[in-house]
């Protein structure tokens, strides 16, 4: 006879345990290729000594990311609820391809606007209430900061403060966008006491990750810990949290 029991954990932190076996189900959708662009831009800039020695390569990275996926990026920008963040982000994305042809009268305001917009994006992330909106700005954060850093580097200005702010922004993304998890036990009264467990994690509706495993549980013993690691990773692969987790060690290494 089979029995089912569901246990929920809010904002779960994964535990490491031994399981009999496990199968992670595929994630629903990966984040777009342009979202992690900040890592390449920062590595180009700081690979040249931290003051903009790799400026040409950094410009190529951000311009290529924007030009190859401009409409998709603009669609994400359209979803920003704050009008000022939406406007400055759209302006930065639309104008970055012309950064080398802008006269000084336009370049200065463009760079200044991009830098202000970068800081505004992290403030908006911390202030916005809904997780979908926060995740959306988390996906755009790297693009906005990349444009701002390239603009500063073009003027020969230090990008260190901007990089530090991006690292802080990504730390906030990792801390805030933690999925909630639950698990179902499928009890089958068998002499070996091996049961199937299904783990489900969700950040917000439509962003779900699952995992299944077999576990042994002796009657009368405490319920064994359930690992949420792979189900959480499946959610992270669809959100800006996964991007931030991957980017942070590389950004810190470039920062030195």
PDB file of C-alpha atoms in Angstrom, residues 3-172:
ATOM      1  CA  UNK A   3       1.038   6.560   1.136  1.00  0.00           C
ATOM      2  CA  UNK A   4       2.041  10.133   0.261  1.00  0.00           C
ATOM      3  CA  UNK A   5       3.393  12.805   2.605  1.00  0.00           C
ATOM      4  CA  UNK A   6       4.327  16.352   1.575  1.00  0.00           C
ATOM      5  CA  UNK A   7       6.806  18.466   3.499  1.00  0.00           C
ATOM      6  CA  UNK A   8       7.434  22.119   2.607  1.00  0.00           C
ATOM      7  CA  UNK A   9      10.526  24.201   3.240  1.00  0.00           C
ATOM      8  CA  UNK A  10      10.376  27.948   2.501  1.00  0.00           C
ATOM      9  CA  UNK A  11      13.533  29.521   1.057  1.00  0.00           C
ATOM     10  CA  UNK A  12      15.225  26.165   1.360  1.00  0.00           C
ATOM     11  CA  UNK A  13      18.938  25.697   1.952  1.00  0.00           C
ATOM     12  CA  UNK A  14      20.218  22.449   0.483  1.00  0.00           C
ATOM     13  CA  UNK A  15      21.484  19.691   2.798  1.00  0.00           C
ATOM     14  CA  UNK A  16      24.085  17.129   1.810  1.00  0.00           C
ATOM     15  CA  UNK A  17      22.909  13.566   2.438  1.00  0.00           C
ATOM     16  CA  UNK A  18      23.455  10.128   0.969  1.00  0.00           C
ATOM     17  CA  UNK A  19      20.686   8.895  -1.326  1.00  0.00           C
ATOM     18  CA  UNK A  20      20.131   5.605  -3.044  1.00  0.00           C
ATOM     19  CA  UNK A  21      19.713   7.356  -6.372  1.00  0.00           C
ATOM     20  CA  UNK A  22      18.406  10.507  -7.986  1.00  0.00           C
ATOM     21  CA  UNK A  23      17.282  11.902 -11.296  1.00  0.00           C
ATOM     22  CA  UNK A  24      17.061  15.619 -11.914  1.00  0.00           C
ATOM     23  CA  UNK A  25      14.396  16.564 -14.425  1.00  0.00           C
ATOM     24  CA  UNK A  26      15.266  19.069 -17.159  1.00  0.00           C
ATOM     25  CA  UNK A  27      14.897  22.762 -16.426  1.00  0.00           C
ATOM     26  CA  UNK A  28      12.129  24.547 -18.301  1.00  0.00           C
ATOM     27  CA  UNK A  29      14.246  27.320 -19.820  1.00  0.00           C
ATOM     28  CA  UNK A  30      17.778  28.630 -19.527  1.00  0.00           C
ATOM     29  CA  UNK A  31      18.585  32.323 -19.181  1.00  0.00           C
ATOM     30  CA  UNK A  32      19.420  34.092 -22.477  1.00  0.00           C
ATOM     31  CA  UNK A  33      23.046  34.107 -23.628  1.00  0.00           C
ATOM     32  CA  UNK A  34      23.357  37.896 -23.239  1.00  0.00           C
ATOM     33  CA  UNK A  35      22.601  37.931 -19.518  1.00  0.00           C
ATOM     34  CA  UNK A  36      26.117  36.941 -18.258  1.00  0.00           C
ATOM     35  CA  UNK A  37      27.901  39.467 -20.522  1.00  0.00           C
ATOM     36  CA  UNK A  38      29.376  41.391 -17.578  1.00  0.00           C
ATOM     37  CA  UNK A  39      31.932  38.647 -16.908  1.00  0.00           C
ATOM     38  CA  UNK A  40      33.471  38.974 -20.385  1.00  0.00           C
ATOM     39  CA  UNK A  41      33.406  42.782 -20.228  1.00  0.00           C
ATOM     40  CA  UNK A  42      35.054  42.897 -16.796  1.00  0.00           C
ATOM     41  CA  UNK A  43      37.670  40.310 -17.712  1.00  0.00           C
ATOM     42  CA  UNK A  44      38.535  42.313 -20.836  1.00  0.00           C
ATOM     43  CA  UNK A  45      38.849  45.572 -18.904  1.00  0.00           C
ATOM     44  CA  UNK A  46      40.785  44.162 -15.977  1.00  0.00           C
ATOM     45  CA  UNK A  47      42.871  41.844 -18.085  1.00  0.00           C
ATOM     46  CA  UNK A  48      44.368  45.032 -19.454  1.00  0.00           C
ATOM     47  CA  UNK A  49      45.479  46.205 -16.030  1.00  0.00           C
ATOM     48  CA  UNK A  50      42.257  47.395 -14.440  1.00  0.00           C
ATOM     49  CA  UNK A  51      42.263  50.856 -16.003  1.00  0.00           C
ATOM     50  CA  UNK A  52      40.769  50.053 -19.391  1.00  0.00           C
ATOM     51  CA  UNK A  53      43.642  48.385 -21.275  1.00  0.00           C
ATOM     52  CA  UNK A  54      41.165  45.924 -22.760  1.00  0.00           C
ATOM     53  CA  UNK A  55      38.654  48.598 -23.696  1.00  0.00           C
ATOM     54  CA  UNK A  56      38.370  47.602 -27.357  1.00  0.00           C
ATOM     55  CA  UNK A  57      37.620  43.982 -26.443  1.00  0.00           C
ATOM     56  CA  UNK A  58      35.163  45.078 -23.734  1.00  0.00           C
ATOM     57  CA  UNK A  59      33.332  47.287 -26.253  1.00  0.00           C
ATOM     58  CA  UNK A  60      33.123  44.419 -28.708  1.00  0.00           C
ATOM     59  CA  UNK A  61      31.681  42.123 -26.021  1.00  0.00           C
ATOM     60  CA  UNK A  62      28.874  44.434 -24.925  1.00  0.00           C
ATOM     61  CA  UNK A  63      28.040  45.731 -28.404  1.00  0.00           C
ATOM     62  CA  UNK A  64      27.877  42.188 -29.803  1.00  0.00           C
ATOM     63  CA  UNK A  65      25.647  41.029 -26.932  1.00  0.00           C
ATOM     64  CA  UNK A  66      23.287  43.960 -27.475  1.00  0.00           C
ATOM     65  CA  UNK A  67      23.211  43.817 -31.269  1.00  0.00           C
ATOM     66  CA  UNK A  68      22.688  40.049 -31.376  1.00  0.00           C
ATOM     67  CA  UNK A  69      19.776  40.134 -28.929  1.00  0.00           C
ATOM     68  CA  UNK A  70      18.541  43.724 -28.967  1.00  0.00           C
ATOM     69  CA  UNK A  71      14.838  42.974 -29.291  1.00  0.00           C
ATOM     70  CA  UNK A  72      14.921  40.373 -26.527  1.00  0.00           C
ATOM     71  CA  UNK A  73      16.777  42.807 -24.260  1.00  0.00           C
ATOM     72  CA  UNK A  74      14.297  45.561 -25.090  1.00  0.00           C
ATOM     73  CA  UNK A  75      11.430  43.185 -24.261  1.00  0.00           C
ATOM     74  CA  UNK A  76      12.938  42.660 -20.805  1.00  0.00           C
ATOM     75  CA  UNK A  77      13.370  46.411 -20.412  1.00  0.00           C
ATOM     76  CA  UNK A  78       9.699  46.932 -21.297  1.00  0.00           C
ATOM     77  CA  UNK A  79       8.809  44.723 -18.320  1.00  0.00           C
ATOM     78  CA  UNK A  80      10.501  47.057 -15.818  1.00  0.00           C
ATOM     79  CA  UNK A  81       7.822  48.671 -13.665  1.00  0.00           C
ATOM     80  CA  UNK A  82       9.829  51.786 -12.737  1.00  0.00           C
ATOM     81  CA  UNK A  83       9.658  54.318 -15.565  1.00  0.00           C
ATOM     82  CA  UNK A  84      13.001  55.968 -14.764  1.00  0.00           C
ATOM     83  CA  UNK A  85      14.887  52.662 -14.731  1.00  0.00           C
ATOM     84  CA  UNK A  86      13.158  51.567 -17.927  1.00  0.00           C
ATOM     85  CA  UNK A  87      13.970  54.823 -19.715  1.00  0.00           C
ATOM     86  CA  UNK A  88      17.643  55.004 -18.780  1.00  0.00           C
ATOM     87  CA  UNK A  89      18.218  51.309 -19.518  1.00  0.00           C
ATOM     88  CA  UNK A  90      16.565  51.580 -22.917  1.00  0.00           C
ATOM     89  CA  UNK A  91      18.650  54.664 -23.749  1.00  0.00           C
ATOM     90  CA  UNK A  92      21.902  52.945 -22.744  1.00  0.00           C
ATOM     91  CA  UNK A  93      21.130  49.784 -24.727  1.00  0.00           C
ATOM     92  CA  UNK A  94      19.996  51.728 -27.800  1.00  0.00           C
ATOM     93  CA  UNK A  95      23.018  54.058 -27.904  1.00  0.00           C
ATOM     94  CA  UNK A  96      25.960  51.829 -26.889  1.00  0.00           C
ATOM     95  CA  UNK A  97      26.712  50.791 -30.501  1.00  0.00           C
ATOM     96  CA  UNK A  98      27.438  54.451 -31.350  1.00  0.00           C
ATOM     97  CA  UNK A  99      29.818  55.051 -28.457  1.00  0.00           C
ATOM     98  CA  UNK A 100      32.869  55.546 -30.727  1.00  0.00           C
ATOM     99  CA  UNK A 101      31.106  57.935 -33.102  1.00  0.00           C
ATOM    100  CA  UNK A 102      29.489  60.189 -30.505  1.00  0.00           C
ATOM    101  CA  UNK A 103      30.813  63.774 -30.335  1.00  0.00           C
ATOM    102  CA  UNK A 104      31.965  64.906 -26.923  1.00  0.00           C
ATOM    103  CA  UNK A 105      28.767  66.867 -26.411  1.00  0.00           C
ATOM    104  CA  UNK A 106      26.810  63.602 -26.551  1.00  0.00           C
ATOM    105  CA  UNK A 107      29.347  61.152 -25.140  1.00  0.00           C
ATOM    106  CA  UNK A 108      29.600  62.823 -21.740  1.00  0.00           C
ATOM    107  CA  UNK A 109      25.847  62.829 -21.045  1.00  0.00           C
ATOM    108  CA  UNK A 110      25.559  59.266 -22.384  1.00  0.00           C
ATOM    109  CA  UNK A 111      28.278  57.947 -20.063  1.00  0.00           C
ATOM    110  CA  UNK A 112      26.943  59.881 -17.095  1.00  0.00           C
ATOM    111  CA  UNK A 113      23.428  58.585 -17.761  1.00  0.00           C
ATOM    112  CA  UNK A 114      24.641  54.997 -18.071  1.00  0.00           C
ATOM    113  CA  UNK A 115      26.507  55.194 -14.767  1.00  0.00           C
ATOM    114  CA  UNK A 116      23.519  56.703 -12.990  1.00  0.00           C
ATOM    115  CA  UNK A 117      21.333  53.998 -14.522  1.00  0.00           C
ATOM    116  CA  UNK A 118      23.620  51.232 -13.260  1.00  0.00           C
ATOM    117  CA  UNK A 119      23.333  52.441  -9.680  1.00  0.00           C
ATOM    118  CA  UNK A 120      19.607  52.977 -10.140  1.00  0.00           C
ATOM    119  CA  UNK A 121      19.172  49.366 -11.256  1.00  0.00           C
ATOM    120  CA  UNK A 122      20.626  47.954  -8.031  1.00  0.00           C
ATOM    121  CA  UNK A 123      18.496  50.339  -5.964  1.00  0.00           C
ATOM    122  CA  UNK A 124      15.422  49.229  -7.912  1.00  0.00           C
ATOM    123  CA  UNK A 125      16.247  45.562  -7.364  1.00  0.00           C
ATOM    124  CA  UNK A 126      16.387  46.100  -3.610  1.00  0.00           C
ATOM    125  CA  UNK A 127      13.159  48.135  -3.563  1.00  0.00           C
ATOM    126  CA  UNK A 128      10.869  46.205  -5.906  1.00  0.00           C
ATOM    127  CA  UNK A 129       8.392  43.887  -4.183  1.00  0.00           C
ATOM    128  CA  UNK A 130       7.621  41.176  -6.746  1.00  0.00           C
ATOM    129  CA  UNK A 131      10.101  38.381  -7.390  1.00  0.00           C
ATOM    130  CA  UNK A 132       9.433  38.295 -11.174  1.00  0.00           C
ATOM    131  CA  UNK A 133      10.277  42.008 -11.384  1.00  0.00           C
ATOM    132  CA  UNK A 134      13.385  41.531  -9.238  1.00  0.00           C
ATOM    133  CA  UNK A 135      14.522  38.603 -11.383  1.00  0.00           C
ATOM    134  CA  UNK A 136      13.990  40.653 -14.541  1.00  0.00           C
ATOM    135  CA  UNK A 137      16.199  43.510 -13.325  1.00  0.00           C
ATOM    136  CA  UNK A 138      18.727  40.929 -12.108  1.00  0.00           C
ATOM    137  CA  UNK A 139      18.992  39.641 -15.671  1.00  0.00           C
ATOM    138  CA  UNK A 140      19.520  43.179 -17.016  1.00  0.00           C
ATOM    139  CA  UNK A 141      21.966  44.249 -14.304  1.00  0.00           C
ATOM    140  CA  UNK A 142      25.058  42.887 -16.063  1.00  0.00           C
ATOM    141  CA  UNK A 143      24.183  44.636 -19.322  1.00  0.00           C
ATOM    142  CA  UNK A 144      23.598  47.988 -17.624  1.00  0.00           C
ATOM    143  CA  UNK A 145      26.817  47.823 -15.618  1.00  0.00           C
ATOM    144  CA  UNK A 146      28.794  46.662 -18.653  1.00  0.00           C
ATOM    145  CA  UNK A 147      27.690  49.721 -20.619  1.00  0.00           C
ATOM    146  CA  UNK A 148      28.534  52.004 -17.693  1.00  0.00           C
ATOM    147  CA  UNK A 149      31.989  50.454 -17.192  1.00  0.00           C
ATOM    148  CA  UNK A 150      32.828  50.677 -20.891  1.00  0.00           C
ATOM    149  CA  UNK A 151      31.769  54.328 -20.856  1.00  0.00           C
ATOM    150  CA  UNK A 152      33.945  55.128 -17.847  1.00  0.00           C
ATOM    151  CA  UNK A 153      36.884  53.229 -19.303  1.00  0.00           C
ATOM    152  CA  UNK A 154      36.573  55.139 -22.568  1.00  0.00           C
ATOM    153  CA  UNK A 155      37.135  58.331 -20.560  1.00  0.00           C
ATOM    154  CA  UNK A 156      40.110  56.740 -18.797  1.00  0.00           C
ATOM    155  CA  UNK A 157      38.271  56.684 -15.484  1.00  0.00           C
ATOM    156  CA  UNK A 158      38.494  53.880 -12.936  1.00  0.00           C
ATOM    157  CA  UNK A 159      35.715  51.311 -13.126  1.00  0.00           C
ATOM    158  CA  UNK A 160      36.460  49.847  -9.695  1.00  0.00           C
ATOM    159  CA  UNK A 161      33.528  51.470  -7.901  1.00  0.00           C
ATOM    160  CA  UNK A 162      31.144  50.284 -10.609  1.00  0.00           C
ATOM    161  CA  UNK A 163      32.520  46.750 -10.412  1.00  0.00           C
ATOM    162  CA  UNK A 164      32.155  46.778  -6.630  1.00  0.00           C
ATOM    163  CA  UNK A 165      28.537  47.912  -7.010  1.00  0.00           C
ATOM    164  CA  UNK A 166      27.834  45.144  -9.532  1.00  0.00           C
ATOM    165  CA  UNK A 167      29.329  42.585  -7.146  1.00  0.00           C
ATOM    166  CA  UNK A 168      27.101  43.971  -4.398  1.00  0.00           C
ATOM    167  CA  UNK A 169      24.103  43.808  -6.700  1.00  0.00           C
ATOM    168  CA  UNK A 170      24.786  40.194  -7.614  1.00  0.00           C
ATOM    169  CA  UNK A 171      25.238  39.344  -3.924  1.00  0.00           C
ATOM    170  CA  UNK A 172      21.756  40.771  -3.347  1.00  0.00           C
TER     171      UNK A 172
END
